[in-house]
């Protein structure tokens, strides 16, 4: 295959700002690259487009596999498009990093949405051993904003640590749940519930309606036990049926209400500022870590030290400190 000519910074920038999907896709590929030279160019690109970012409404959506995320996003996405918004859906699937397989599946997800000219769907990069997925997702989000997408949905699987990262890059965090058989609070970690700005109990259809209503009450009670949000927002519990398109308009309206209220009180902007500080630190952590694990001094001894720790010949703190000293020398 003929290798594509390397684009210049200006070409990347122009590609993103023109709103072309191809331009955006290429820029995302650049951001996802693990090559040092690409990383440098990607950083310059983010710098160039930064002034055009920040205008979208950023939503995180999570839930265990099978809860109906892709069905929900497919239908919800149509509502977004009907409201004359351009929608980007970014998916983070931590399973694909470990196994090469994917919880989110190889099935065609969000088929209708993916055919729409105003929707852009992109799975997260996989296989980044240095834990930079969240970092890259955030930069991808910025690229989408610069390309004119004003509604960003970031989907995670609800079983990993990625939820916390996502919570830290979105304005609103939606948790999809199922009405279980009496063990409503078991399936998903309490910490994830605590992050939710709203819970939607999906599959409230057929003979599941009563159970969904009952679950709604239970979740409402559970949410009351969490400390109040500083921003004054009280998380709501809704029921919906993604397959029947029921209850989704109400959820869309709830998001809208959140946005209006939070902008009025100033907490919307405040949250973004706090997040910006968070990402400053995350970026520092990311690059320090990356630099450390790439450095020849560290690479020379790392696996040897791992062996020594494994065999009990060196304790972990000593091994770590020795490596750090070698790195800083
Ligand atoms: P994901 O793994 O969270 O993305 O879940 P999917 O969207 O792939 O849905 C998993 C299964 O649940 C599919 O067979 C869907 O058709 C089904 N499903 C999704 N939403 C609903 C719903 O509202 N009601 C019912 N009865 N089934 C649903």
mmCIF file of C-alpha atoms and ligand atoms in Angstrom:
data_model
loop_
_atom_site.group_PDB
_atom_site.id
_atom_site.type_symbol
_atom_site.label_atom_id
_atom_site.label_comp_id
_atom_site.label_asym_id
_atom_site.label_seq_id
_atom_site.Cartn_x
_atom_site.Cartn_y
_atom_site.Cartn_z
ATOM 1 C CA UNK A 1 0.000 0.000 0.000
ATOM 2 C CA UNK A 2 1.275 3.443 -0.851
ATOM 3 C CA UNK A 3 2.119 5.417 2.220
ATOM 4 C CA UNK A 4 0.089 8.578 2.580
ATOM 5 C CA UNK A 5 2.039 11.795 2.485
ATOM 6 C CA UNK A 6 2.470 13.261 5.909
ATOM 7 C CA UNK A 7 0.204 16.241 6.398
ATOM 8 C CA UNK A 8 1.519 19.548 7.636
ATOM 9 C CA UNK A 9 0.234 21.222 10.777
ATOM 10 C CA UNK A 10 -1.694 23.718 8.634
ATOM 11 C CA UNK A 11 -3.306 20.943 6.641
ATOM 12 C CA UNK A 12 -4.429 19.172 9.795
ATOM 13 C CA UNK A 13 -5.743 22.413 11.215
ATOM 14 C CA UNK A 14 -7.570 23.306 8.027
ATOM 15 C CA UNK A 15 -8.999 19.763 7.861
ATOM 16 C CA UNK A 16 -10.479 20.048 11.339
ATOM 17 C CA UNK A 17 -11.762 23.601 11.141
ATOM 18 C CA UNK A 18 -13.375 23.050 7.740
ATOM 19 C CA UNK A 19 -15.642 20.526 9.441
ATOM 20 C CA UNK A 20 -14.767 17.766 7.003
ATOM 21 C CA UNK A 21 -15.138 14.276 8.429
ATOM 22 C CA UNK A 22 -12.027 13.104 6.645
ATOM 23 C CA UNK A 23 -10.038 15.988 8.063
ATOM 24 C CA UNK A 24 -11.357 15.305 11.533
ATOM 25 C CA UNK A 25 -10.675 11.568 11.272
ATOM 26 C CA UNK A 26 -7.108 12.165 10.208
ATOM 27 C CA UNK A 27 -6.530 14.579 13.049
ATOM 28 C CA UNK A 28 -7.891 12.044 15.530
ATOM 29 C CA UNK A 29 -5.586 9.395 14.123
ATOM 30 C CA UNK A 30 -2.709 11.798 14.677
ATOM 31 C CA UNK A 31 -3.767 12.414 18.270
ATOM 32 C CA UNK A 32 -4.076 8.673 18.857
ATOM 33 C CA UNK A 33 -0.656 7.898 17.450
ATOM 34 C CA UNK A 34 2.000 6.669 19.829
ATOM 35 C CA UNK A 35 4.921 7.994 17.762
ATOM 36 C CA UNK A 36 6.861 10.790 19.433
ATOM 37 C CA UNK A 37 6.955 12.859 16.257
ATOM 38 C CA UNK A 38 3.170 12.552 15.910
ATOM 39 C CA UNK A 39 2.662 13.449 19.555
ATOM 40 C CA UNK A 40 4.572 16.648 19.042
ATOM 41 C CA UNK A 41 2.521 17.554 15.986
ATOM 42 C CA UNK A 42 -0.685 16.594 17.805
ATOM 43 C CA UNK A 43 0.190 18.911 20.685
ATOM 44 C CA UNK A 44 0.739 21.748 18.210
ATOM 45 C CA UNK A 45 -2.552 20.962 16.532
ATOM 46 C CA UNK A 46 -4.485 21.046 19.813
ATOM 47 C CA UNK A 47 -2.835 24.360 20.533
ATOM 48 C CA UNK A 48 -3.922 25.740 17.148
ATOM 49 C CA UNK A 49 -7.538 24.677 17.434
ATOM 50 C CA UNK A 50 -7.997 25.312 21.146
ATOM 51 C CA UNK A 51 -9.745 28.644 20.682
ATOM 52 C CA UNK A 52 -12.488 26.880 18.733
ATOM 53 C CA UNK A 53 -13.246 24.344 21.446
ATOM 54 C CA UNK A 54 -15.435 24.355 24.525
ATOM 55 C CA UNK A 55 -18.749 25.291 22.959
ATOM 56 C CA UNK A 56 -20.375 21.887 22.982
ATOM 57 C CA UNK A 57 -22.487 20.156 25.591
ATOM 58 C CA UNK A 58 -20.444 17.202 26.818
ATOM 59 C CA UNK A 59 -22.275 14.136 28.053
ATOM 60 C CA UNK A 60 -20.856 10.969 29.543
ATOM 61 C CA UNK A 61 -22.976 7.853 29.265
ATOM 62 C CA UNK A 62 -22.238 4.581 30.931
ATOM 63 C CA UNK A 63 -23.786 1.258 31.876
ATOM 64 C CA UNK A 64 -22.926 -2.424 31.923
ATOM 65 C CA UNK A 65 -22.741 -4.351 28.648
ATOM 66 C CA UNK A 66 -26.229 -5.240 27.457
ATOM 67 C CA UNK A 67 -28.000 -2.423 29.293
ATOM 68 C CA UNK A 68 -28.833 -0.882 25.933
ATOM 69 C CA UNK A 69 -26.286 1.880 25.452
ATOM 70 C CA UNK A 70 -25.976 1.624 21.706
ATOM 71 C CA UNK A 71 -29.738 1.268 21.268
ATOM 72 C CA UNK A 72 -30.218 4.285 23.508
ATOM 73 C CA UNK A 73 -27.614 6.395 21.728
ATOM 74 C CA UNK A 74 -29.051 5.458 18.343
ATOM 75 C CA UNK A 75 -32.474 6.841 19.329
ATOM 76 C CA UNK A 76 -31.268 9.648 21.563
ATOM 77 C CA UNK A 77 -28.897 10.729 18.820
ATOM 78 C CA UNK A 78 -31.840 11.284 16.479
ATOM 79 C CA UNK A 79 -33.343 13.681 19.034
ATOM 80 C CA UNK A 80 -30.084 15.570 19.164
ATOM 81 C CA UNK A 81 -29.991 15.821 15.374
ATOM 82 C CA UNK A 82 -33.640 16.923 15.233
ATOM 83 C CA UNK A 83 -32.615 19.797 17.479
ATOM 84 C CA UNK A 84 -30.230 20.932 14.783
ATOM 85 C CA UNK A 85 -27.158 19.850 16.644
ATOM 86 C CA UNK A 86 -24.180 18.028 15.263
ATOM 87 C CA UNK A 87 -23.425 14.970 17.346
ATOM 88 C CA UNK A 88 -20.144 13.198 18.000
ATOM 89 C CA UNK A 89 -20.156 9.850 19.794
ATOM 90 C CA UNK A 90 -16.858 8.689 21.241
ATOM 91 C CA UNK A 91 -16.675 5.254 22.795
ATOM 92 C CA UNK A 92 -14.171 4.030 25.329
ATOM 93 C CA UNK A 93 -13.983 0.282 25.687
ATOM 94 C CA UNK A 94 -11.313 -0.713 28.179
ATOM 95 C CA UNK A 95 -11.670 -4.393 27.382
ATOM 96 C CA UNK A 96 -10.266 -3.923 23.914
ATOM 97 C CA UNK A 97 -6.951 -2.796 25.372
ATOM 98 C CA UNK A 98 -6.337 -5.986 27.242
ATOM 99 C CA UNK A 99 -7.633 -8.656 24.981
ATOM 100 C CA UNK A 100 -7.924 -7.106 21.596
ATOM 101 C CA UNK A 101 -11.567 -8.141 21.846
ATOM 102 C CA UNK A 102 -14.255 -5.762 22.817
ATOM 103 C CA UNK A 103 -17.218 -5.650 25.158
ATOM 104 C CA UNK A 104 -18.836 -3.100 22.913
ATOM 105 C CA UNK A 105 -18.722 -5.755 20.265
ATOM 106 C CA UNK A 106 -18.044 -6.006 16.612
ATOM 107 C CA UNK A 107 -21.706 -5.820 15.732
ATOM 108 C CA UNK A 108 -22.703 -2.780 13.811
ATOM 109 C CA UNK A 109 -23.635 -0.301 16.454
ATOM 110 C CA UNK A 110 -25.780 2.748 15.885
ATOM 111 C CA UNK A 111 -26.326 1.969 12.260
ATOM 112 C CA UNK A 112 -28.770 4.741 11.483
ATOM 113 C CA UNK A 113 -26.772 7.327 13.353
ATOM 114 C CA UNK A 114 -23.587 6.351 11.601
ATOM 115 C CA UNK A 115 -25.249 7.054 8.248
ATOM 116 C CA UNK A 116 -26.302 10.554 9.246
ATOM 117 C CA UNK A 117 -24.280 13.427 7.838
ATOM 118 C CA UNK A 118 -24.443 15.301 11.149
ATOM 119 C CA UNK A 119 -23.242 12.462 13.346
ATOM 120 C CA UNK A 120 -19.706 11.290 13.818
ATOM 121 C CA UNK A 121 -18.955 8.042 15.645
ATOM 122 C CA UNK A 122 -15.501 7.062 16.718
ATOM 123 C CA UNK A 123 -14.282 4.258 18.989
ATOM 124 C CA UNK A 124 -11.409 4.967 21.332
ATOM 125 C CA UNK A 125 -7.905 3.864 20.513
ATOM 126 C CA UNK A 126 -6.953 0.501 21.925
ATOM 127 C CA UNK A 127 -3.702 -0.937 23.146
ATOM 128 C CA UNK A 128 -2.221 2.112 24.780
ATOM 129 C CA UNK A 129 -0.208 0.488 27.525
ATOM 130 C CA UNK A 130 0.640 3.796 29.138
ATOM 131 C CA UNK A 131 -2.903 4.566 30.129
ATOM 132 C CA UNK A 132 -3.336 7.503 27.838
ATOM 133 C CA UNK A 133 -6.779 6.557 26.593
ATOM 134 C CA UNK A 134 -8.631 9.196 28.596
ATOM 135 C CA UNK A 135 -6.073 11.749 27.598
ATOM 136 C CA UNK A 136 -6.574 10.947 23.938
ATOM 137 C CA UNK A 137 -10.333 10.841 24.279
ATOM 138 C CA UNK A 138 -10.279 14.327 25.696
ATOM 139 C CA UNK A 139 -8.170 15.599 22.838
ATOM 140 C CA UNK A 140 -10.455 13.839 20.383
ATOM 141 C CA UNK A 141 -13.375 15.624 22.005
ATOM 142 C CA UNK A 142 -11.613 18.961 21.514
ATOM 143 C CA UNK A 143 -11.008 18.153 17.854
ATOM 144 C CA UNK A 144 -14.698 17.305 17.412
ATOM 145 C CA UNK A 145 -15.687 20.604 18.988
ATOM 146 C CA UNK A 146 -13.346 22.518 16.711
ATOM 147 C CA UNK A 147 -14.891 20.660 13.782
ATOM 148 C CA UNK A 148 -18.295 22.040 14.737
ATOM 149 C CA UNK A 149 -19.830 19.204 16.746
ATOM 150 C CA UNK A 150 -21.879 20.809 19.466
ATOM 151 C CA UNK A 151 -23.123 17.739 21.291
ATOM 152 C CA UNK A 152 -20.549 15.192 22.402
ATOM 153 C CA UNK A 153 -21.493 11.826 23.859
ATOM 154 C CA UNK A 154 -18.718 9.841 25.463
ATOM 155 C CA UNK A 155 -19.710 6.252 26.057
ATOM 156 C CA UNK A 156 -17.988 3.891 28.476
ATOM 157 C CA UNK A 157 -18.743 0.350 29.530
ATOM 158 C CA UNK A 158 -19.363 0.998 33.199
ATOM 159 C CA UNK A 159 -17.137 -1.685 34.556
ATOM 160 C CA UNK A 160 -13.744 -0.068 34.639
ATOM 161 C CA UNK A 161 -11.914 2.968 35.858
ATOM 162 C CA UNK A 162 -12.578 4.956 32.733
ATOM 163 C CA UNK A 163 -15.783 6.360 34.268
ATOM 164 C CA UNK A 164 -13.884 8.640 36.619
ATOM 165 C CA UNK A 165 -11.825 10.017 33.760
ATOM 166 C CA UNK A 166 -14.938 10.572 31.724
ATOM 167 C CA UNK A 167 -16.738 12.255 34.612
ATOM 168 C CA UNK A 168 -13.819 14.665 34.671
ATOM 169 C CA UNK A 169 -14.235 15.657 31.051
ATOM 170 C CA UNK A 170 -18.005 15.981 30.716
ATOM 171 C CA UNK A 171 -20.700 18.385 31.865
ATOM 172 C CA UNK A 172 -23.304 15.722 32.530
ATOM 173 C CA UNK A 173 -22.945 12.086 33.457
ATOM 174 C CA UNK A 174 -25.777 9.703 32.627
ATOM 175 C CA UNK A 175 -25.925 6.211 34.041
ATOM 176 C CA UNK A 176 -28.044 3.594 32.305
ATOM 177 C CA UNK A 177 -29.296 0.776 34.483
ATOM 178 C CA UNK A 178 -31.610 -2.191 34.407
ATOM 179 C CA UNK A 179 -34.279 -3.136 36.862
ATOM 180 C CA UNK A 180 -32.732 -6.172 38.513
ATOM 181 C CA UNK A 181 -34.470 -8.827 40.547
ATOM 182 C CA UNK A 182 -34.277 -7.159 43.940
ATOM 183 C CA UNK A 183 -30.552 -6.533 43.830
ATOM 184 C CA UNK A 184 -30.726 -3.176 42.140
ATOM 185 C CA UNK A 185 -27.644 -1.745 43.728
ATOM 186 C CA UNK A 186 -25.361 -4.706 43.204
ATOM 187 C CA UNK A 187 -24.629 -4.609 39.509
ATOM 188 C CA UNK A 188 -22.857 -1.338 39.314
ATOM 189 C CA UNK A 189 -20.337 0.130 41.658
ATOM 190 C CA UNK A 190 -21.650 2.601 44.188
ATOM 191 C CA UNK A 191 -18.942 5.047 43.181
ATOM 192 C CA UNK A 192 -20.311 5.189 39.672
ATOM 193 C CA UNK A 193 -23.812 5.879 40.964
ATOM 194 C CA UNK A 194 -22.424 8.690 43.028
ATOM 195 C CA UNK A 195 -21.057 10.346 39.906
ATOM 196 C CA UNK A 196 -24.367 10.254 38.052
ATOM 197 C CA UNK A 197 -26.305 13.431 37.278
ATOM 198 C CA UNK A 198 -29.167 11.208 36.193
ATOM 199 C CA UNK A 199 -29.988 7.532 36.151
ATOM 200 C CA UNK A 200 -32.105 6.106 33.368
ATOM 201 C CA UNK A 201 -33.593 2.687 33.934
ATOM 202 C CA UNK A 202 -33.755 1.203 30.475
ATOM 203 C CA UNK A 203 -35.928 -1.606 29.122
ATOM 204 C CA UNK A 204 -38.969 -0.263 30.931
ATOM 205 C CA UNK A 205 -41.281 -2.047 28.526
ATOM 206 C CA UNK A 206 -43.473 -5.138 28.335
ATOM 207 C CA UNK A 207 -43.767 -6.967 31.615
ATOM 208 C CA UNK A 208 -40.723 -5.142 32.897
ATOM 209 C CA UNK A 209 -42.559 -1.855 33.461
ATOM 210 C CA UNK A 210 -43.578 -2.506 37.055
ATOM 211 C CA UNK A 211 -40.121 -3.633 38.009
ATOM 212 C CA UNK A 212 -38.644 -0.555 36.384
ATOM 213 C CA UNK A 213 -40.970 1.699 38.375
ATOM 214 C CA UNK A 214 -40.041 -0.082 41.563
ATOM 215 C CA UNK A 215 -36.350 0.211 40.733
ATOM 216 C CA UNK A 216 -36.849 3.899 40.067
ATOM 217 C CA UNK A 217 -38.080 4.428 43.628
ATOM 218 C CA UNK A 218 -35.218 2.403 45.046
ATOM 219 C CA UNK A 219 -32.613 4.355 43.126
ATOM 220 C CA UNK A 220 -34.224 7.628 44.106
ATOM 221 C CA UNK A 221 -33.938 6.619 47.737
ATOM 222 C CA UNK A 222 -30.356 5.485 47.240
ATOM 223 C CA UNK A 223 -29.396 8.791 45.610
ATOM 224 C CA UNK A 224 -30.779 10.718 48.558
ATOM 225 C CA UNK A 225 -28.215 9.058 50.764
ATOM 226 C CA UNK A 226 -25.332 10.579 48.841
ATOM 227 C CA UNK A 227 -24.021 13.993 49.878
ATOM 228 C CA UNK A 228 -25.649 16.895 48.043
ATOM 229 C CA UNK A 229 -23.869 18.207 44.957
ATOM 230 C CA UNK A 230 -22.110 21.497 45.401
ATOM 231 C CA UNK A 231 -23.671 22.762 42.184
ATOM 232 C CA UNK A 232 -27.176 22.383 43.607
ATOM 233 C CA UNK A 233 -28.212 19.766 41.065
ATOM 234 C CA UNK A 234 -30.314 16.934 42.427
ATOM 235 C CA UNK A 235 -29.817 13.795 40.308
ATOM 236 C CA UNK A 236 -33.027 12.410 38.855
ATOM 237 C CA UNK A 237 -34.076 8.880 38.067
ATOM 238 C CA UNK A 238 -36.059 8.235 34.886
ATOM 239 C CA UNK A 239 -37.348 5.131 33.197
ATOM 240 C CA UNK A 240 -37.115 4.605 29.466
ATOM 241 C CA UNK A 241 -37.358 2.084 26.700
ATOM 242 C CA UNK A 242 -34.709 2.625 24.077
ATOM 243 C CA UNK A 243 -36.249 0.073 21.674
ATOM 244 C CA UNK A 244 -39.673 1.720 21.895
ATOM 245 C CA UNK A 245 -38.255 5.268 21.945
ATOM 246 C CA UNK A 246 -40.135 5.929 25.176
ATOM 247 C CA UNK A 247 -38.929 8.294 27.837
ATOM 248 C CA UNK A 248 -36.039 9.588 25.790
ATOM 249 C CA UNK A 249 -37.570 12.983 25.108
ATOM 250 C CA UNK A 250 -37.896 13.449 28.876
ATOM 251 C CA UNK A 251 -34.225 12.623 29.317
ATOM 252 C CA UNK A 252 -33.294 15.030 26.555
ATOM 253 C CA UNK A 253 -35.328 17.729 28.304
ATOM 254 C CA UNK A 254 -33.680 16.937 31.596
ATOM 255 C CA UNK A 255 -30.267 17.491 30.030
ATOM 256 C CA UNK A 256 -31.479 20.755 28.651
ATOM 257 C CA UNK A 257 -32.788 21.827 32.043
ATOM 258 C CA UNK A 258 -29.449 20.942 33.589
ATOM 259 C CA UNK A 259 -27.595 23.016 31.058
ATOM 260 C CA UNK A 260 -29.822 26.069 31.450
ATOM 261 C CA UNK A 261 -29.782 25.936 35.244
ATOM 262 C CA UNK A 262 -26.089 25.304 35.583
ATOM 263 C CA UNK A 263 -25.231 28.089 33.174
ATOM 264 C CA UNK A 264 -27.439 30.479 35.087
ATOM 265 C CA UNK A 265 -25.831 29.679 38.415
ATOM 266 C CA UNK A 266 -22.337 29.779 36.946
ATOM 267 C CA UNK A 267 -21.574 26.214 37.950
ATOM 268 C CA UNK A 268 -21.328 25.060 34.357
ATOM 269 C CA UNK A 269 -18.354 27.326 33.730
ATOM 270 C CA UNK A 270 -16.923 26.641 37.157
ATOM 271 C CA UNK A 271 -16.963 22.909 36.538
ATOM 272 C CA UNK A 272 -15.172 23.404 33.222
ATOM 273 C CA UNK A 273 -12.503 25.457 34.956
ATOM 274 C CA UNK A 274 -11.948 22.822 37.612
ATOM 275 C CA UNK A 275 -11.759 20.228 34.884
ATOM 276 C CA UNK A 276 -9.196 22.301 33.013
ATOM 277 C CA UNK A 277 -6.997 22.275 36.102
ATOM 278 C CA UNK A 278 -7.548 18.562 36.477
ATOM 279 C CA UNK A 279 -6.455 18.030 32.881
ATOM 280 C CA UNK A 280 -3.415 20.150 33.342
ATOM 281 C CA UNK A 281 -2.318 17.772 36.081
ATOM 282 C CA UNK A 282 -3.393 14.726 34.123
ATOM 283 C CA UNK A 283 -1.308 15.879 31.200
ATOM 284 C CA UNK A 284 1.697 16.379 33.420
ATOM 285 C CA UNK A 285 1.226 12.912 34.933
ATOM 286 C CA UNK A 286 0.776 11.393 31.526
ATOM 287 C CA UNK A 287 3.922 12.865 30.046
ATOM 288 C CA UNK A 288 6.067 12.269 33.101
ATOM 289 C CA UNK A 289 4.985 8.663 33.116
ATOM 290 C CA UNK A 290 5.472 8.241 29.426
ATOM 291 C CA UNK A 291 8.890 9.835 29.572
ATOM 292 C CA UNK A 292 9.909 7.690 32.513
ATOM 293 C CA UNK A 293 8.916 4.398 30.944
ATOM 294 C CA UNK A 294 10.559 5.281 27.656
ATOM 295 C CA UNK A 295 13.857 6.356 29.111
ATOM 296 C CA UNK A 296 16.827 4.071 28.338
ATOM 297 C CA UNK A 297 17.988 4.128 31.982
ATOM 298 C CA UNK A 298 14.656 2.760 33.109
ATOM 299 C CA UNK A 299 14.244 0.286 30.274
ATOM 300 C CA UNK A 300 17.677 -1.143 31.029
ATOM 301 C CA UNK A 301 16.686 -2.254 34.526
ATOM 302 C CA UNK A 302 12.934 -2.412 34.672
ATOM 303 C CA UNK A 303 12.346 -6.095 34.002
ATOM 304 C CA UNK A 304 15.349 -7.072 36.099
ATOM 305 C CA UNK A 305 13.873 -5.150 39.026
ATOM 306 C CA UNK A 306 10.469 -6.688 38.442
ATOM 307 C CA UNK A 307 12.086 -10.119 38.726
ATOM 308 C CA UNK A 308 13.887 -9.153 41.902
ATOM 309 C CA UNK A 309 10.703 -7.850 43.469
ATOM 310 C CA UNK A 310 8.858 -10.976 42.372
ATOM 311 C CA UNK A 311 11.492 -13.187 43.957
ATOM 312 C CA UNK A 312 11.559 -11.153 47.122
ATOM 313 C CA UNK A 313 15.163 -10.048 46.640
ATOM 314 C CA UNK A 314 14.238 -6.380 46.614
ATOM 315 C CA UNK A 315 11.266 -4.642 48.088
ATOM 316 C CA UNK A 316 9.052 -2.641 45.803
ATOM 317 C CA UNK A 317 9.682 0.810 47.251
ATOM 318 C CA UNK A 318 13.422 0.352 47.048
ATOM 319 C CA UNK A 319 13.176 -0.867 43.470
ATOM 320 C CA UNK A 320 11.010 2.096 42.546
ATOM 321 C CA UNK A 321 13.301 4.602 44.225
ATOM 322 C CA UNK A 322 16.376 3.161 42.574
ATOM 323 C CA UNK A 323 14.738 3.402 39.152
ATOM 324 C CA UNK A 324 13.621 6.949 39.841
ATOM 325 C CA UNK A 325 17.127 7.926 40.928
ATOM 326 C CA UNK A 326 18.568 6.418 37.777
ATOM 327 C CA UNK A 327 16.002 8.285 35.718
ATOM 328 C CA UNK A 328 16.706 11.654 37.299
ATOM 329 C CA UNK A 329 20.463 11.281 37.066
HETATM 330 P P1 LIG B 1 -25.076 -2.175 25.064
HETATM 331 O O1 LIG B 1 -24.200 -3.374 25.186
HETATM 332 O O2 LIG B 1 -25.234 -1.474 26.363
HETATM 333 O O3 LIG B 1 -24.667 -1.246 23.950
HETATM 334 O O4 LIG B 1 -26.539 -2.722 24.721
HETATM 335 P P2 LIG B 1 -27.306 -2.840 23.324
HETATM 336 O O5 LIG B 1 -27.811 -1.522 22.887
HETATM 337 O O6 LIG B 1 -26.470 -3.594 22.368
HETATM 338 O O7 LIG B 1 -28.568 -3.705 23.769
HETATM 339 C C1 LIG B 1 -28.438 -5.013 24.292
HETATM 340 C C2 LIG B 1 -29.716 -5.775 24.004
HETATM 341 O O8 LIG B 1 -30.805 -5.197 24.719
HETATM 342 C C3 LIG B 1 -30.111 -5.765 22.532
HETATM 343 O O9 LIG B 1 -30.624 -7.013 22.190
HETATM 344 C C4 LIG B 1 -31.184 -4.685 22.477
HETATM 345 O O10 LIG B 1 -32.098 -4.911 21.440
HETATM 346 C C5 LIG B 1 -31.836 -4.840 23.824
HETATM 347 N N1 LIG B 1 -32.428 -3.580 24.274
HETATM 348 C C6 LIG B 1 -31.850 -2.350 24.267
HETATM 349 N N2 LIG B 1 -32.697 -1.423 24.732
HETATM 350 C C7 LIG B 1 -33.836 -2.073 25.068
HETATM 351 C C8 LIG B 1 -35.103 -1.649 25.624
HETATM 352 O O11 LIG B 1 -35.360 -0.480 25.900
HETATM 353 N N3 LIG B 1 -36.021 -2.641 25.856
HETATM 354 C C9 LIG B 1 -35.787 -3.941 25.572
HETATM 355 N N4 LIG B 1 -36.756 -4.812 25.820
HETATM 356 N N5 LIG B 1 -34.629 -4.353 25.031
HETATM 357 C C10 LIG B 1 -33.662 -3.448 24.787
#
